[in-house]
Structures are given as structure tokens and as C-alpha cells.
Backbone as CSV, one residue per row, in Angstrom:
resi,resn,N_x,N_y,N_z,CA_x,CA_y,CA_z,C_x,C_y,C_z
1,UNK,-17.410,-1.025,7.302,-16.088,-1.672,7.001,-15.072,-0.904,7.757
2,UNK,-14.148,-1.653,8.355,-13.085,-1.106,9.143,-11.849,-1.299,8.441
3,UNK,-11.154,-0.218,8.113,-9.867,-0.269,7.371,-8.725,0.076,8.450
4,UNK,-7.826,-0.808,8.498,-6.656,-0.653,9.534,-6.042,0.581,9.346
5,UNK,-5.675,1.303,10.299,-4.838,2.537,10.254,-3.305,2.087,9.873
6,UNK,-2.907,2.551,8.792,-1.533,2.340,8.238,-0.549,3.488,8.471
7,UNK,-1.026,4.554,9.223,-0.137,5.751,9.306,1.203,5.414,10.107
8,UNK,1.294,4.521,11.046,2.686,4.254,11.658,3.630,3.675,10.647
9,UNK,3.102,2.816,9.905,3.950,2.122,8.893,4.509,3.223,7.889
10,UNK,3.427,3.966,7.275,3.828,4.859,6.410,4.735,5.972,6.880
11,UNK,4.577,6.321,8.136,5.471,7.377,8.719,6.947,6.817,8.674
12,UNK,6.991,5.471,9.133,8.409,4.895,9.080,8.949,5.012,7.691
13,UNK,8.267,4.722,6.633,8.599,4.867,5.309,9.224,6.228,4.939
14,UNK,8.391,7.272,5.397,8.721,8.688,5.219,10.018,9.039,5.798
15,UNK,10.217,8.406,6.986,11.427,8.756,7.767,12.793,7.911,7.189
16,UNK,12.560,7.302,5.997,13.621,6.657,5.377,14.872,7.446,5.364
17,UNK,16.009,7.003,5.813,17.189,7.758,5.861,18.177,7.016,5.168
18,UNK,19.363,7.731,5.033,20.673,7.138,4.380,20.689,7.250,2.952
19,UNK,19.923,8.165,2.397,19.826,8.274,0.906,21.003,9.043,0.431
20,UNK,21.782,9.800,1.418,22.981,10.497,0.879,22.665,11.604,-0.217
21,UNK,23.700,11.761,-0.980,23.734,12.763,-2.009,23.607,12.100,-3.485
22,UNK,23.472,10.828,-3.432,23.341,10.119,-4.811,22.131,10.499,-5.365
23,UNK,22.155,11.147,-6.732,20.965,11.688,-7.310,19.854,10.490,-7.504
24,UNK,20.255,9.301,-7.735,19.198,8.198,-7.963,18.622,7.936,-6.687
25,UNK,19.355,7.882,-5.567,18.852,7.699,-4.337,17.876,8.837,-3.826
26,UNK,18.250,10.057,-4.127,17.452,11.114,-3.737,16.235,11.184,-4.485
27,UNK,16.113,10.804,-5.830,14.963,10.762,-6.573,14.096,9.669,-5.950
28,UNK,14.649,8.573,-5.565,13.968,7.570,-5.190,13.273,7.848,-3.693
29,UNK,14.047,8.521,-2.871,13.519,9.059,-1.622,12.419,9.901,-1.817
30,UNK,12.480,10.867,-2.764,11.473,11.790,-3.092,10.128,11.105,-3.462
31,UNK,10.344,10.072,-4.276,9.109,9.372,-4.794,8.521,8.555,-3.631
32,UNK,9.339,8.007,-2.768,8.764,7.173,-1.727,8.178,8.146,-0.764
33,UNK,8.662,9.331,-0.448,8.047,10.269,0.471,6.731,10.730,-0.134
34,UNK,6.614,10.959,-1.513,5.381,11.394,-1.996,4.265,10.308,-1.949
35,UNK,4.854,9.139,-2.167,3.806,7.979,-2.001,3.282,7.954,-0.534
36,UNK,4.229,8.014,0.330,3.774,7.994,1.761,2.879,9.109,2.164
37,UNK,3.107,10.164,1.740,2.174,11.384,1.959,0.936,11.286,1.526
38,UNK,0.781,10.711,0.285,-0.460,10.513,-0.285,-1.159,9.419,0.246
39,UNK,-0.689,8.327,0.603,-1.229,7.190,1.349,-1.737,7.607,2.721
40,UNK,-0.862,8.387,3.452,-1.343,8.841,4.722,-2.445,9.745,4.705
41,UNK,-2.592,10.537,3.744,-3.604,11.517,3.574,-4.964,10.835,3.269
42,UNK,-4.824,9.769,2.261,-5.991,8.988,1.917,-6.309,8.102,3.142
43,UNK,-5.560,7.613,3.945,-5.756,6.762,5.086,-6.625,7.621,5.986
44,UNK,-6.181,8.760,6.308,-6.950,9.630,7.247,-8.331,9.972,6.695
45,UNK,-8.450,10.251,5.375,-9.772,10.578,4.746,-10.682,9.363,4.940
46,UNK,-10.121,8.182,4.750,-11.026,6.936,4.719,-11.534,6.679,6.126
47,UNK,-10.569,6.829,7.123,-10.931,6.700,8.469,-11.759,7.702,9.095
48,UNK,-11.920,8.836,8.357,-12.822,9.955,8.833,-14.163,9.960,8.096
49,UNK,-14.400,9.104,7.359,-15.697,8.955,6.702,-16.830,8.746,7.716
50,UNK,-17.747,9.519,7.603,-19.068,9.447,8.388,-19.937,8.373,7.875
51,UNK,-19.876,7.185,8.461,-20.662,5.931,7.975,-22.152,6.172,8.244
52,UNK,-22.582,7.215,8.841,-23.962,7.373,9.052,-24.593,8.204,7.877
53,UNK,-23.778,8.870,7.104,-24.157,9.648,5.999,-24.608,8.570,4.976
54,UNK,-25.718,8.842,4.203,-26.299,7.835,3.243,-25.375,7.543,2.168
55,UNK,-24.564,8.513,1.608,-23.782,8.344,0.507,-22.329,7.905,0.841
56,UNK,-22.030,7.325,2.040,-20.628,7.207,2.435,-19.992,6.201,1.563
57,UNK,-20.798,5.160,0.905,-20.112,4.166,0.228,-19.426,4.835,-1.109
58,UNK,-20.143,5.824,-1.670,-19.560,6.440,-2.814,-18.293,7.282,-2.472
59,UNK,-18.300,7.989,-1.355,-17.107,8.638,-0.836,-15.925,7.520,-0.528
60,UNK,-16.304,6.472,0.023,-15.271,5.338,0.374,-14.718,4.890,-0.893
61,UNK,-15.486,4.526,-1.912,-14.996,3.997,-3.100,-14.149,4.998,-3.939
62,UNK,-14.560,6.250,-3.763,-13.615,7.240,-4.478,-12.282,7.309,-3.847
63,UNK,-12.223,7.240,-2.594,-10.948,7.369,-1.807,-10.161,6.002,-2.266
64,UNK,-10.849,4.869,-2.276,-10.121,3.625,-2.720,-9.558,3.698,-4.080
65,UNK,-10.327,4.361,-4.952,-9.879,4.529,-6.328,-8.539,5.301,-6.351
66,UNK,-8.576,6.389,-5.554,-7.305,7.298,-5.488,-6.156,6.403,-4.914
67,UNK,-6.448,5.615,-3.907,-5.506,4.745,-3.261,-4.862,3.738,-4.273
68,UNK,-5.709,3.222,-5.066,-5.203,2.263,-6.160,-4.333,3.089,-7.118
69,UNK,-4.683,4.177,-7.458,-3.909,5.013,-8.465,-2.541,5.330,-7.758
70,UNK,-2.523,5.631,-6.498,-1.198,5.870,-5.758,-0.278,4.562,-5.821
71,UNK,-1.013,3.382,-5.491,-0.232,2.127,-5.547,0.228,1.805,-6.808
72,UNK,-0.573,2.073,-7.968,-0.143,1.745,-9.316,1.164,2.758,-9.694
73,UNK,0.958,4.019,-9.272,2.203,4.801,-9.507,3.500,4.511,-8.830
74,UNK,3.279,3.931,-7.497,4.386,3.436,-6.700,4.996,2.258,-7.445
75,UNK,4.106,1.421,-7.963,4.587,0.112,-8.681,5.333,0.458,-9.849
76,UNK,5.398,1.660,-10.354,5.951,1.993,-11.657,7.341,2.709,-11.227
77,UNK,7.618,2.971,-9.979,8.971,3.542,-9.521,9.947,2.702,-9.867
78,UNK,11.029,3.319,-10.425,12.320,2.601,-10.668,13.199,2.656,-9.435
79,UNK,13.390,1.465,-8.836,14.115,1.343,-7.584,15.590,1.393,-7.898
80,UNK,16.367,2.147,-7.040,17.889,1.956,-7.383,18.495,0.728,-7.317
81,UNK,19.500,0.455,-7.859,20.184,-0.824,-8.055,20.227,-1.593,-6.753
82,UNK,20.561,-0.919,-5.585,20.799,-1.682,-4.370,19.434,-2.087,-3.810
83,UNK,18.275,-1.571,-4.220,17.014,-1.917,-3.770,16.128,-2.535,-4.891
84,UNK,16.751,-2.853,-5.910,16.104,-3.586,-7.168,15.281,-4.699,-6.727
85,UNK,15.841,-5.467,-5.989,15.133,-6.720,-5.516,13.792,-6.498,-4.882
86,UNK,13.362,-5.224,-4.567,12.183,-4.889,-3.934,10.998,-4.517,-4.874
87,UNK,11.567,-4.315,-6.136,10.513,-3.883,-7.131,9.462,-4.699,-7.394
88,UNK,9.741,-6.034,-7.370,8.634,-6.949,-7.640,7.586,-6.824,-6.471
89,UNK,7.973,-6.508,-5.245,7.058,-6.519,-4.159,6.120,-5.232,-4.516
90,UNK,6.714,-4.180,-4.870,5.968,-2.956,-5.282,4.937,-3.284,-6.327
91,UNK,5.366,-4.024,-7.299,4.454,-4.497,-8.390,3.326,-5.425,-7.705
92,UNK,3.726,-6.335,-6.764,2.634,-7.161,-6.298,1.598,-6.284,-5.424
93,UNK,2.254,-5.277,-4.746,1.382,-4.481,-3.902,0.251,-3.707,-4.759
94,UNK,0.764,-3.313,-5.904,-0.158,-2.558,-6.886,-1.214,-3.599,-7.453
95,UNK,-0.805,-4.816,-7.775,-1.767,-5.814,-8.292,-2.843,-6.143,-7.050
96,UNK,-2.244,-6.346,-5.909,-3.306,-6.645,-4.743,-4.161,-5.523,-4.546
97,UNK,-3.744,-4.184,-4.524,-4.635,-3.208,-4.288,-5.669,-3.006,-5.415
98,UNK,-5.234,-3.170,-6.632,-6.244,-3.135,-7.742,-7.328,-4.203,-7.497
99,UNK,-6.973,-5.339,-7.100,-7.997,-6.409,-6.888,-8.851,-6.114,-5.726
100,UNK,-8.137,-5.588,-4.617,-8.994,-5.100,-3.528,-9.968,-4.068,-3.901
101,UNK,-9.608,-3.034,-4.564,-10.456,-1.899,-4.865,-11.617,-2.440,-5.811
102,UNK,-11.162,-3.286,-6.859,-12.279,-3.899,-7.638,-13.276,-4.596,-6.946
103,UNK,-12.832,-5.537,-5.975,-13.733,-6.126,-5.104,-14.565,-5.441,-4.166
104,UNK,-14.036,-4.292,-3.675,-14.733,-3.357,-2.726,-15.979,-2.793,-3.572
105,UNK,-15.545,-2.483,-4.856,-16.744,-1.897,-5.799,-17.674,-2.965,-5.958
106,UNK,-17.338,-4.137,-6.115,-18.274,-5.302,-6.253,-19.079,-5.435,-4.965
107,UNK,-18.411,-5.345,-3.767,-19.143,-5.689,-2.644,-20.111,-4.657,-2.279
108,UNK,-19.994,-3.397,-2.722,-20.979,-2.320,-2.546,-21.856,-2.149,-3.731
109,UNK,-21.965,-2.940,-4.833,-22.646,-2.712,-5.970,-24.154,-3.030,-5.764
110,UNK,-24.992,-2.442,-6.563,-26.425,-2.660,-6.570,-27.014,-2.303,-5.250
111,UNK,-26.515,-1.276,-4.613,-27.061,-0.649,-3.396,-27.252,-1.738,-2.216
112,UNK,-26.313,-2.661,-2.277,-26.308,-3.707,-1.249,-24.881,-3.948,-0.781
113,UNK,-24.583,-4.980,0.158,-23.388,-5.130,0.712,-23.159,-6.643,0.673
114,UNK,-22.011,-7.169,0.007,-21.795,-8.494,-0.099,-20.528,-8.793,0.850
115,UNK,-20.849,-9.325,1.988,-19.893,-9.654,2.939,-18.634,-10.507,2.600
116,UNK,-18.902,-11.488,1.689,-17.980,-12.378,1.313,-16.982,-11.655,0.206
117,UNK,-17.549,-10.910,-0.468,-16.645,-10.010,-1.506,-15.858,-9.030,-0.830
118,UNK,-16.487,-8.362,0.260,-15.742,-7.465,1.018,-14.643,-8.181,1.900
119,UNK,-14.847,-9.336,2.410,-13.759,-10.093,3.109,-12.691,-10.343,2.065
120,UNK,-12.921,-10.744,0.875,-12.000,-10.959,-0.175,-11.155,-9.714,-0.470
121,UNK,-11.925,-8.671,-0.499,-11.280,-7.249,-0.818,-10.328,-6.881,0.350
122,UNK,-10.676,-7.214,1.585,-9.951,-6.905,2.683,-8.593,-7.782,2.756
123,UNK,-8.779,-8.871,2.425,-7.463,-9.797,2.247,-6.564,-9.163,1.243
124,UNK,-7.064,-8.685,0.190,-6.151,-8.309,-0.829,-5.541,-6.961,-0.472
125,UNK,-6.389,-6.154,0.245,-6.023,-4.858,0.745,-4.656,-5.169,1.784
126,UNK,-4.903,-6.120,2.575,-4.002,-6.459,3.634,-2.604,-6.985,2.880
127,UNK,-2.868,-7.704,1.844,-1.612,-8.240,1.153,-0.837,-7.124,0.520
128,UNK,-1.462,-6.146,0.027,-0.925,-4.953,-0.618,-0.114,-4.222,0.467
129,UNK,-0.762,-3.968,1.619,0.024,-3.168,2.618,1.130,-4.066,3.351
130,UNK,0.938,-5.486,3.275,1.948,-6.229,3.860,3.117,-6.091,3.010
131,UNK,3.034,-6.116,1.687,4.230,-5.824,0.853,4.960,-4.505,1.032
132,UNK,4.042,-3.490,1.299,4.665,-2.278,1.670,5.569,-2.265,2.916
133,UNK,4.933,-3.077,3.940,5.665,-3.223,5.138,6.903,-3.859,5.040
134,UNK,7.031,-4.974,4.122,8.176,-5.532,3.851,9.258,-4.785,3.076
135,UNK,8.816,-3.989,2.235,9.660,-2.945,1.500,10.261,-2.104,2.561
136,UNK,9.329,-1.504,3.427,9.948,-0.491,4.350,10.946,-1.264,5.383
137,UNK,10.736,-2.457,5.744,11.836,-3.210,6.524,13.121,-3.233,5.826
138,UNK,13.053,-3.714,4.532,14.314,-3.856,3.844,14.996,-2.550,3.590
139,UNK,14.221,-1.501,3.384,14.766,-0.118,3.135,15.487,0.346,4.443
140,UNK,15.005,-0.124,5.505,15.552,0.313,6.818,16.779,-0.694,7.258
141,UNK,17.212,-1.647,6.364,18.150,-2.502,6.544,17.823,-3.647,7.544
142,UNK,16.510,-3.898,7.692,15.970,-4.993,8.627,15.494,-6.101,7.611
143,UNK,15.479,-7.313,8.223,14.954,-8.462,7.505,13.631,-8.787,8.152
144,UNK,12.410,-8.749,7.573,11.158,-9.042,8.292,11.199,-10.495,8.848
145,UNK,10.820,-10.549,10.093,10.819,-11.962,10.706,9.344,-12.546,10.778
146,UNK,8.404,-11.808,10.366,7.070,-12.428,10.488,6.507,-12.677,9.060
147,UNK,7.292,-12.957,8.135,6.740,-13.527,6.758,7.612,-14.605,6.342
148,UNK,6.984,-15.402,5.493,7.553,-16.586,4.847,8.425,-16.000,3.614
149,UNK,9.634,-15.720,3.738,10.473,-15.227,2.558,11.685,-16.155,2.365
150,UNK,12.070,-16.201,1.076,13.329,-16.827,0.765,14.247,-15.824,0.299
151,UNK,15.174,-15.608,1.012,16.271,-14.541,0.699,17.447,-15.082,0.112
152,UNK,17.843,-14.600,-1.056,19.029,-15.094,-1.698,20.062,-13.955,-1.573
153,UNK,21.140,-14.365,-1.123,22.328,-13.315,-0.846,23.328,-13.400,-1.993
154,UNK,23.665,-12.339,-2.530,24.586,-12.450,-3.649,26.024,-12.139,-2.924
155,UNK,27.065,-12.651,-3.546,28.342,-12.375,-2.926,29.110,-11.212,-3.657
């Protein structure tokens, strides 16, 4: 299984700027930084797994469980009012990651590999990270142009 490198995306989120001295924004920035650091470390660990080692699937699934825990924690973050509209995307990212990890466990169960289940897992994994990419874009003041979004502007 090849998991895409997410480090550049996560690095961009770590470099989130403009939080100023507002305590709520500072707290939010700290939580986002912690999330990004953890995800980056897990991404590195996953991509460094020796797939020639017999027990690599156990190692992979362990890292994926940790990844799911990080996504669940991130989905519980209370976004500041000006970014409140992004909270549902964080929730969705957590839901997709949970489904992905569950499906990866199923794909590798019974000492076999189910390609169809692994493909479904990868789709959910990608959906989870896509939502993180969208959050990053909005936090940087950009509107993602590669997704189908309905944006409502308030006056």
C-alpha cells in the first residue's frame, strides 16, 4: 500500500500565521500546530515502514490507529468564531479517517489482503486529507479552486 506524502500540506498548516495576540486564536494555533506535528511524524513513520518485514501490517495498522486518534482529537477542537465555518470539515475529516482506518483493518484481516476494501479505505483516507487541505486553504485566506464548494458570504 502506498500512502501519499502529506508533509507539504501539513507544513503549510504549521506555518499558519496571523493569529496575533488574541488568546482564543493563540490556543487555536497551538492546537493546529500540535495536530500538524503529530500527523507529520505519523506520516514519516508510515512511509518508512519496511514492507519486506513480515509483521509490517501490524506496524502499519498501529500507526493508522494513532492517525485516527489524532484526527478525532482535531475534530474536537473548538474553532475561533472567525473560522467556525470550518469546524464541520474537521468533523468530516475525522469521520472519513475513522472509516478509512476501519477499512484498512478489514483489508488486512485474516492474514490476507482485500484489494477492494483497501481501495475503499484509500478513498476515505484521501477524503479526510482533502478536508484538511480545504481547512488549510481557508486558514490562509484562500478559496480552494479545485473542489466543488458552495460558499455563503455573510454581510
